[in-house]
Short mmCIF file of C-alpha atoms and ligand atoms in Angstrom, two decimals:
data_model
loop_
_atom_site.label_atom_id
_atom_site.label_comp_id
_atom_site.label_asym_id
_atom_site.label_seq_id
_atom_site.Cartn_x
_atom_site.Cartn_y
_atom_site.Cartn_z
CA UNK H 1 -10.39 178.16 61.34
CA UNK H 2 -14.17 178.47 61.76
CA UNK H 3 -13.86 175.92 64.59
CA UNK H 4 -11.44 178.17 66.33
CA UNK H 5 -13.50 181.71 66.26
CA UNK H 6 -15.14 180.85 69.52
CA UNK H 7 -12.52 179.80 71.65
CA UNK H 8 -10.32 182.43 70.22
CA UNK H 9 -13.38 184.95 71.45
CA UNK H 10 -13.30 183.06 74.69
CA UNK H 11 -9.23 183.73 75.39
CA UNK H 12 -9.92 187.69 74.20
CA UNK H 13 -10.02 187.62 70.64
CA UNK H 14 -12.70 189.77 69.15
CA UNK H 15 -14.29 188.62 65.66
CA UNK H 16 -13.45 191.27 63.92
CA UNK H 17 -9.71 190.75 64.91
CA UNK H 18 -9.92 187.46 63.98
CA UNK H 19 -11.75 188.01 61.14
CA UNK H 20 -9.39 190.47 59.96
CA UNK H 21 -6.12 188.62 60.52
CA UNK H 22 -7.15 184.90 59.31
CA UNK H 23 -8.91 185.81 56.37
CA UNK H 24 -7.56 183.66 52.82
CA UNK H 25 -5.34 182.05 54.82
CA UNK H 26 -4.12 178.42 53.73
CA UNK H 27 -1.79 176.33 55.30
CA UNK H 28 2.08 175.93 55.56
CA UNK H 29 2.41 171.96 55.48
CA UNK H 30 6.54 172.86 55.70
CA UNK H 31 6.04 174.03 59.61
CA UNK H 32 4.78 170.62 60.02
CA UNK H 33 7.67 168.41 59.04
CA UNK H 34 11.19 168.75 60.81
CA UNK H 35 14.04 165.74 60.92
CA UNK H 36 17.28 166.23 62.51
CA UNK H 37 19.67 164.01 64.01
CA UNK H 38 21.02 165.15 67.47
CA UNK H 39 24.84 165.41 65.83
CA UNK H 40 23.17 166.89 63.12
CA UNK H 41 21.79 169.64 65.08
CA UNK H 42 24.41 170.84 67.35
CA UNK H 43 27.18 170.65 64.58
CA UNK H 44 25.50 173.85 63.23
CA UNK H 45 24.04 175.30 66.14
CA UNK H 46 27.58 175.47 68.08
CA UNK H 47 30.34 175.62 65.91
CA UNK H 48 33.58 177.75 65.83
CA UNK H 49 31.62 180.68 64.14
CA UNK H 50 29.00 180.69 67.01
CA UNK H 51 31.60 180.48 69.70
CA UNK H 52 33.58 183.53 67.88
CA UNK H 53 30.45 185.29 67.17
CA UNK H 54 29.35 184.98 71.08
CA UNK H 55 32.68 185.63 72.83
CA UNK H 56 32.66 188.83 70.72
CA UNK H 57 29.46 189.92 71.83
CA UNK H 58 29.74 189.29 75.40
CA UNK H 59 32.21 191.81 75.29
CA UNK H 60 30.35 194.23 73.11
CA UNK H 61 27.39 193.64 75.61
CA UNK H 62 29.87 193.04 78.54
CA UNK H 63 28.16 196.24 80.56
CA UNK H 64 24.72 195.69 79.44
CA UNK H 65 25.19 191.89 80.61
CA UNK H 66 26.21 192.28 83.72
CA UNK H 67 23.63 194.58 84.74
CA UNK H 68 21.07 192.09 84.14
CA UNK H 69 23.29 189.25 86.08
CA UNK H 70 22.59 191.64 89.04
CA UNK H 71 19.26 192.00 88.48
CA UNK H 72 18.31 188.41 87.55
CA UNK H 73 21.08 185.82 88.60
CA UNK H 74 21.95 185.04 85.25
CA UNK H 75 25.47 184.71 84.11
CA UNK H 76 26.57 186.59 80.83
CA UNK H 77 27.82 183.30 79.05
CA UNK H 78 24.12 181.92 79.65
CA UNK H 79 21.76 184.63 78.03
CA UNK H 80 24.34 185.28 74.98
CA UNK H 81 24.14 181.34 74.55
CA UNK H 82 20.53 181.32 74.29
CA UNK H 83 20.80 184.54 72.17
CA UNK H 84 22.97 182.38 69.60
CA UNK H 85 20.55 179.70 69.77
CA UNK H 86 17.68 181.39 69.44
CA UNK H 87 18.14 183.96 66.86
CA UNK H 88 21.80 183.56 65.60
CA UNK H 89 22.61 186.98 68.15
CA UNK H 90 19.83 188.67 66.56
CA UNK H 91 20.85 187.81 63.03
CA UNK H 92 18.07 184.97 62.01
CA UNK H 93 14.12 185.71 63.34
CA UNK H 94 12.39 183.44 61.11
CA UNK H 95 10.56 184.94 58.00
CA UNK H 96 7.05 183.13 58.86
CA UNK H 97 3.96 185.23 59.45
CA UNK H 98 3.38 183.99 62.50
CA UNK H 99 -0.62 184.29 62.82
CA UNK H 100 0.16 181.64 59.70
CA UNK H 101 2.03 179.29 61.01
CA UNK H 102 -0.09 179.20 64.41
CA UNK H 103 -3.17 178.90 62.54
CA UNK H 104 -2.05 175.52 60.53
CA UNK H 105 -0.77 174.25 63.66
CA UNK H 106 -4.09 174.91 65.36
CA UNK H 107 -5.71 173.06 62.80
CA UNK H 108 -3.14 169.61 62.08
CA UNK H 109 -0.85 168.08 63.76
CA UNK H 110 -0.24 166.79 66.87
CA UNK H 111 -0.53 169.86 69.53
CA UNK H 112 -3.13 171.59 68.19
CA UNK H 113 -4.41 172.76 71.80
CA UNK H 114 -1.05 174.51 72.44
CA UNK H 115 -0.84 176.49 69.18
CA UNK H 116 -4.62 177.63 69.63
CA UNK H 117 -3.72 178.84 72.93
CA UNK H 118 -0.32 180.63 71.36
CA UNK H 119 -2.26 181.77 68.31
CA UNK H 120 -4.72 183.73 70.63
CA UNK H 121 -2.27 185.31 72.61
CA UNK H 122 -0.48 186.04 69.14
CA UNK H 123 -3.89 188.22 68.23
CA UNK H 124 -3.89 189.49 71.16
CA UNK H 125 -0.74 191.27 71.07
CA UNK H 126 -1.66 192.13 67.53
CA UNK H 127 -4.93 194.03 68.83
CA UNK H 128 -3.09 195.97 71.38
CA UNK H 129 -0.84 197.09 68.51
CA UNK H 130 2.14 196.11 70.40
CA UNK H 131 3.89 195.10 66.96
CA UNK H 132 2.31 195.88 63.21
CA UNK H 133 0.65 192.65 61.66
CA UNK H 134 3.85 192.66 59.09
CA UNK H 135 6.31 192.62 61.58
CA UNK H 136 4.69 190.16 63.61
CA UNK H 137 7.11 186.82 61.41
CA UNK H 138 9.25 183.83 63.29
CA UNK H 139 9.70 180.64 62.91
CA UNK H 140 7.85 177.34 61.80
CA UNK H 141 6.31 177.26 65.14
CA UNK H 142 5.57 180.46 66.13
CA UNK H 143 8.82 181.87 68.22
CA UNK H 144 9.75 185.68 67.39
CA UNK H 145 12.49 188.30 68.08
CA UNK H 146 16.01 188.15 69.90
CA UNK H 147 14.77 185.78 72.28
CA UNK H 148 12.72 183.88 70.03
CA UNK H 149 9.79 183.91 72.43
CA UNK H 150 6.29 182.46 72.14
CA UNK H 151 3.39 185.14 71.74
CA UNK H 152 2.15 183.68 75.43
CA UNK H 153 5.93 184.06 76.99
CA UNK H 154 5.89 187.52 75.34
CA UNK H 155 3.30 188.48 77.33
CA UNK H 156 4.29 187.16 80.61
CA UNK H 157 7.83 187.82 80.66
CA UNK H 158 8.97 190.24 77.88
CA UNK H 159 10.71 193.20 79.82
CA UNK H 160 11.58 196.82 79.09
CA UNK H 161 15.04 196.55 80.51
CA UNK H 162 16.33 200.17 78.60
CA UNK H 163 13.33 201.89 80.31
CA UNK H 164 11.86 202.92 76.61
CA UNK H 165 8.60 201.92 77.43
CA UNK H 166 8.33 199.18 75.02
CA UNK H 167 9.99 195.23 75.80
CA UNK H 168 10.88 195.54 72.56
CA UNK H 169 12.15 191.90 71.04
CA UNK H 170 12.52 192.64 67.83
CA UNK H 171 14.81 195.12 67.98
CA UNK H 172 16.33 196.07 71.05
CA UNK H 173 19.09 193.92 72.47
CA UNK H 174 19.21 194.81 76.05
CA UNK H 175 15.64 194.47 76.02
CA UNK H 176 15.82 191.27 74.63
CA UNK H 177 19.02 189.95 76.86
CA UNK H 178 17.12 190.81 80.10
CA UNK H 179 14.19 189.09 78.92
CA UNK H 180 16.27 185.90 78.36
CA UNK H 181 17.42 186.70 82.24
CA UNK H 182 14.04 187.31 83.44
CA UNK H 183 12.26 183.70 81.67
CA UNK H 184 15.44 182.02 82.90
CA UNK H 185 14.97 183.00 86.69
CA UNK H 186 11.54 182.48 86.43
CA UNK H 187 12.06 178.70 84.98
CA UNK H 188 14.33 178.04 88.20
CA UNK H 189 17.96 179.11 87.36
CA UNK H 190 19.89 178.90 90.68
CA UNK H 191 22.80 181.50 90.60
CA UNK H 192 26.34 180.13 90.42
CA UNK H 193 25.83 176.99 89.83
CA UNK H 194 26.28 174.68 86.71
CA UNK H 195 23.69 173.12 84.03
CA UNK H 196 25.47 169.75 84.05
CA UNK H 197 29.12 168.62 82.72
CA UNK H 198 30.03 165.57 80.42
CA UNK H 199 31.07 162.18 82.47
CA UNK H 200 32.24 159.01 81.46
CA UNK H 201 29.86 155.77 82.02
CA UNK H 202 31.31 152.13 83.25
CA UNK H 203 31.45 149.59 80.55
CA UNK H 204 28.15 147.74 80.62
CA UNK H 205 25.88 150.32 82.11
CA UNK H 206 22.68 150.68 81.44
CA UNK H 207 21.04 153.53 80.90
CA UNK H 208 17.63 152.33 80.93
CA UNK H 209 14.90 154.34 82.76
CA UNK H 210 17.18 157.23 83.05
CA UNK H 211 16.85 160.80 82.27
CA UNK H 212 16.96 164.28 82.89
CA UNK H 213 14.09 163.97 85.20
CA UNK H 214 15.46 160.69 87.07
CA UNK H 215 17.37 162.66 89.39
CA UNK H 216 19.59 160.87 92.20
CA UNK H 217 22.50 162.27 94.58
CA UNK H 218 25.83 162.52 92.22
CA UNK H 219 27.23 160.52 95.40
CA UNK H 220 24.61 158.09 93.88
CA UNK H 221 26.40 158.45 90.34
CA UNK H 222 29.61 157.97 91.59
CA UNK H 223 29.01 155.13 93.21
CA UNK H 224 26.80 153.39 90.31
CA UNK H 225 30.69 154.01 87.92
CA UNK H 226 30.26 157.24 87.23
CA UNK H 227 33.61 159.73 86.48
CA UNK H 228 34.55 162.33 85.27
CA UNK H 229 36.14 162.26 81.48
CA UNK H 230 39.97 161.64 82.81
CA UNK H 231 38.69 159.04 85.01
CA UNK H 232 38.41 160.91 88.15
CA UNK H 233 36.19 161.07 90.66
CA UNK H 234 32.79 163.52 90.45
CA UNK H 235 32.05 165.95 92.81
CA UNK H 236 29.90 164.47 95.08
CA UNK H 237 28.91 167.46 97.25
CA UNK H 238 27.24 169.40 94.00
CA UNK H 239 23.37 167.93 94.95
CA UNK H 240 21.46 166.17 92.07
CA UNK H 241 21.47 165.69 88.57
CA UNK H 242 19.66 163.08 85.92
CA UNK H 243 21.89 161.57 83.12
CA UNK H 244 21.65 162.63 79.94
CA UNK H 245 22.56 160.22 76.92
CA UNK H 246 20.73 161.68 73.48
CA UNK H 247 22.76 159.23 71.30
CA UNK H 248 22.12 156.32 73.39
CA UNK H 249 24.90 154.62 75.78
CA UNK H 250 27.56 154.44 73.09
CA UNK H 251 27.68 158.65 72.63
CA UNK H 252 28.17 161.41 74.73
CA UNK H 253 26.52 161.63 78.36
CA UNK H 254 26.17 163.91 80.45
CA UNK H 255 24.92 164.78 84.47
CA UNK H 256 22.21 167.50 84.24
CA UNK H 257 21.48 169.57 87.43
CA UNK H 258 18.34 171.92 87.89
CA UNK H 259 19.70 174.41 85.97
CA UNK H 260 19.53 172.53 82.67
CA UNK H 261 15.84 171.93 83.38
CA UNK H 262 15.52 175.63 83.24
CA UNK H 263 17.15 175.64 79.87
CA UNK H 264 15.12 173.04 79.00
CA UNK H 265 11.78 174.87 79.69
CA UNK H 266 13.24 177.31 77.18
CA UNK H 267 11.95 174.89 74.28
CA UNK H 268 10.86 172.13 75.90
CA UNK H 269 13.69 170.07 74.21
CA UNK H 270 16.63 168.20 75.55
CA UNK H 271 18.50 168.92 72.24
CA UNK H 272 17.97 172.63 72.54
CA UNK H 273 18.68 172.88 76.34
CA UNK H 274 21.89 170.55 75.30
CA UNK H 275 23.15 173.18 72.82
CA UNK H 276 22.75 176.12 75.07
CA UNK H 277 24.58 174.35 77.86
CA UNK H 278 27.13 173.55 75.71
CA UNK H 279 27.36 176.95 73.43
CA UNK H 280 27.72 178.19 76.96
CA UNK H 281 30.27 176.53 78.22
CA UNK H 282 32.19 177.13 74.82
CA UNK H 283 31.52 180.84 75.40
CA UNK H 284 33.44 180.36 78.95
CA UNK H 285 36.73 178.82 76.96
CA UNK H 286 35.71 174.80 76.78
CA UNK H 287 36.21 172.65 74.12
CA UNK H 288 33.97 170.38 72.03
CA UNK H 289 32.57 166.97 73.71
CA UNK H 290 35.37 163.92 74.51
CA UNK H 291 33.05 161.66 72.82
CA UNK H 292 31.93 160.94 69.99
CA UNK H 293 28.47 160.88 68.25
CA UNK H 294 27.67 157.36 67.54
CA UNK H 295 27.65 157.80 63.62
CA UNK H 296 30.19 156.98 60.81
CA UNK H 297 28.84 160.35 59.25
CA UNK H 298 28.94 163.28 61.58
CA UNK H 299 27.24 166.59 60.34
CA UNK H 300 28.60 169.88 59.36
CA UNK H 301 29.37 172.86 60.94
CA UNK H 302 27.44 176.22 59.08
CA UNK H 303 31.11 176.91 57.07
CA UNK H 304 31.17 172.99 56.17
CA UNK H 305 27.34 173.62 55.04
CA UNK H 306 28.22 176.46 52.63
CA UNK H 307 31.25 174.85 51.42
CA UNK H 308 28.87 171.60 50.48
CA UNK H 309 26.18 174.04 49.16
CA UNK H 310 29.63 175.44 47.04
CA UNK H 311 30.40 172.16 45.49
CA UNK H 312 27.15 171.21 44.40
CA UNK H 313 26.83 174.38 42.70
CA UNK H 314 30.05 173.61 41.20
CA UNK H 315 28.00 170.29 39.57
CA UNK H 316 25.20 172.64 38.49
CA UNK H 317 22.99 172.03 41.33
CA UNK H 318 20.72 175.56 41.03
CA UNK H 319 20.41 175.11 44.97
CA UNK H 320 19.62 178.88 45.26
CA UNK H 321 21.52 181.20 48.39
CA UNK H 322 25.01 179.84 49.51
CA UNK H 323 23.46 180.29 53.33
CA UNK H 324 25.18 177.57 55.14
CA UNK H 325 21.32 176.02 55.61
CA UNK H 326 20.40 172.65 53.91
CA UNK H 327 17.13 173.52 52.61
CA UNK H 328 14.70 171.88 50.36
CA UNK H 329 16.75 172.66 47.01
CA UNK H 330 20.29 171.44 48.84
CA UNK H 331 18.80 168.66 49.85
CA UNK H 332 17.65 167.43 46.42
CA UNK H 333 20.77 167.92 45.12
CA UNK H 334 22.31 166.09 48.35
CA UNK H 335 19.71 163.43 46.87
CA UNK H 336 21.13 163.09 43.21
CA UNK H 337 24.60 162.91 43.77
CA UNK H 338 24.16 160.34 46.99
CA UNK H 339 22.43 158.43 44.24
CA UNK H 340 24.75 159.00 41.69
CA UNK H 341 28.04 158.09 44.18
CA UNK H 342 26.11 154.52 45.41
CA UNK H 343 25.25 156.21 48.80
CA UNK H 344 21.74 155.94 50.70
CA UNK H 345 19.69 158.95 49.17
CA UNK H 346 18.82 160.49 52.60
CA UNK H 347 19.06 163.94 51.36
CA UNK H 348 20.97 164.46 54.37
CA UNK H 349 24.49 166.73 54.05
CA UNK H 350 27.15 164.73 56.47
CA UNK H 351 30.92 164.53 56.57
CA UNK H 352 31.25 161.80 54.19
CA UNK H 353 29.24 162.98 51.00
CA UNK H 354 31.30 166.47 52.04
CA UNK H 355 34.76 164.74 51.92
CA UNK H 356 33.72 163.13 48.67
CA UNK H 357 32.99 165.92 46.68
CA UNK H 358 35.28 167.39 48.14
CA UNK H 359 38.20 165.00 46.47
CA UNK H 360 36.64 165.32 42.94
CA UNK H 361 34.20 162.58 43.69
CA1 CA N 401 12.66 198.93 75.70
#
């Protein structure tokens, strides 16, 4: 932390600020460490609750919502997406303190640069007294609020939308819906138009040196195999998209236009970008991807989660909350009955340890 007084000074931190606000602190190693397969992931970020949760909401908001489409080109289904995402509507903000968290990622890992520069510009919105030191908690790496936003993104894009005079993200939704807007037309988001849909590849194609930013014609696509799920053809007129395969060739993939890059930008993840697009599209009425993950174990929805958490409790796991999140405590008891049933002891909560216990095993 001493190392990072004087650049801190140098992006607008005084000492005494910094002096004040890192003083006895000692690292979170937990912020850290994060595994998660990609099946893993989206099973609980959009399941049937989400999709309930959201379609309720955009109707609750429905007024709200479509005031900022007109201001900022963003559809309804979109920001409420990366509302559920983000923050579980609102519901989830992280509990971190986030001058923390930024501090032990300014100090280990692999990006320490970034976090310094997010760490400042955390302390900076601290000294204005924009938000109380106490308030000021998120997640593992430093996202806060609705919207989940970085302390930089805060203060470039956070926006007073109910004309309070405070962008309030912590708790005002409209302020914190328009702000989604406002970051998403900034990033690139072209009105009207799709993030991507799910195709079908040719038998034997390869996928290597592909991506989202490998962008060709879909004509291109089309031509290469490419269809739609029932086998028909793709749209060939809707401009350019990179493919998408996050399992590999033998899961899902999908065509990914420019407005997935602007969800991407969100987190600078594929994953994440993938589970707005697709908690979007839910939101609009569609169903869950044709294809499968590649795994013999696919993960849990958040019900699924608390119904596991529910049976190992039943074993007299003390696993803590009932939460419908695998934390460290599920996860060792995950870890003694895998070992006790013969399975791998991944500490990892799928469909097949679920359906075990489930039948008494
Ligand atoms: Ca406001």
């Amino acid at each position: 932390m001493a190392g990072l007084q004087g650049s801190a000074r140098a992006a607008g931190v005084t000492d005494a600020t910094f002096e004040r606000l890192t003083q006895g602190l000692v690292p979170n190693m937990n912020v850290i460490e994060r595994l998660n397969s990609i099946w893993d992931y989206l099973a609980g970020l959009v399941d049937d609750e989400r999709v309930a949760e959201g379609q309720a909401l955009l109707a609750q908001h429905a007024d709200t919502l479509r005031r900022i489409e007109q201001r900022y080109g963003v559809d309804p289904a979109t920001v409420v997406a990366v509302w559920g995402v983000e923050s579980n509507f609102g519901q989830t903000f992280g509990t971190l303190p986030l001058v923390q968290s930024l501090s032990t990622l300014s100090c280990f890992g692999r990006r320490q640069a970034y976090f310094r520069t997010e760490l400042y510009a955390a302390l900076r919105i601290l000294q204005k007294g924009d938000i109380a030191p106490e308030r000021l908690v998120g997640s593992w790496a430093g996202a806060f609020g609705h919207t989940q936003f970085m302390p930089s993104t805060f203060e470039r894009l956070a926006v007073d939308f109910d004309g309070d005079g405070r962008a309030d993200l912590m708790d005002n939704a409209s302020d914190a819906l328009a702000s989604t807007a406002h970051f998403l037309a900034k990033a690139g988001w072209r009105t009207g138009q799709p993030w991507g849909f799910e195709v079908k590849l040719p038998d034997g194609f390869s996928t290597q040196g592909e991506g989202r930013r490998t962008k060709r014609p879909v004509s291109e696509w089309a031509q290469r195999g490419l269809t739609r799920l029932d086998g028909s053809a793709l749209p060939t007129d809707a401009g350019s998209a990179g493919l998408l395969t996050p399992a590999g060739r033998n899961g899902p993939a999908f065509l990914a236009f420019r407005n997935f890059d602007a969800l991407f930008s969100y987190n600078a993840a594929e994953s994440y970008g993938l589970a707005i697009a697709h908690l979007s599209d839910r939101l609009r009425g569609g169903g869950p991807f044709a294809t499968p993950w590649p795994t013999d174990d696919p993960g849990l929805s958040r019900a699924e989660r608390r119904e596991l958490q529910g049976l190992l409790t039943l074993r007299g796991h003390d696993i803590g909350a009932v939460d419908g999140m695998l934390g460290e405590r599920s996860r060792a008891a995950i870890r003694i009955e895998q070992q006790r049933l013969g399975q791998e002891p991944s500490g990892r909560g799928g469909q097949r340890l679920l359906k075990t216990l489930r039948s008494g095993g």
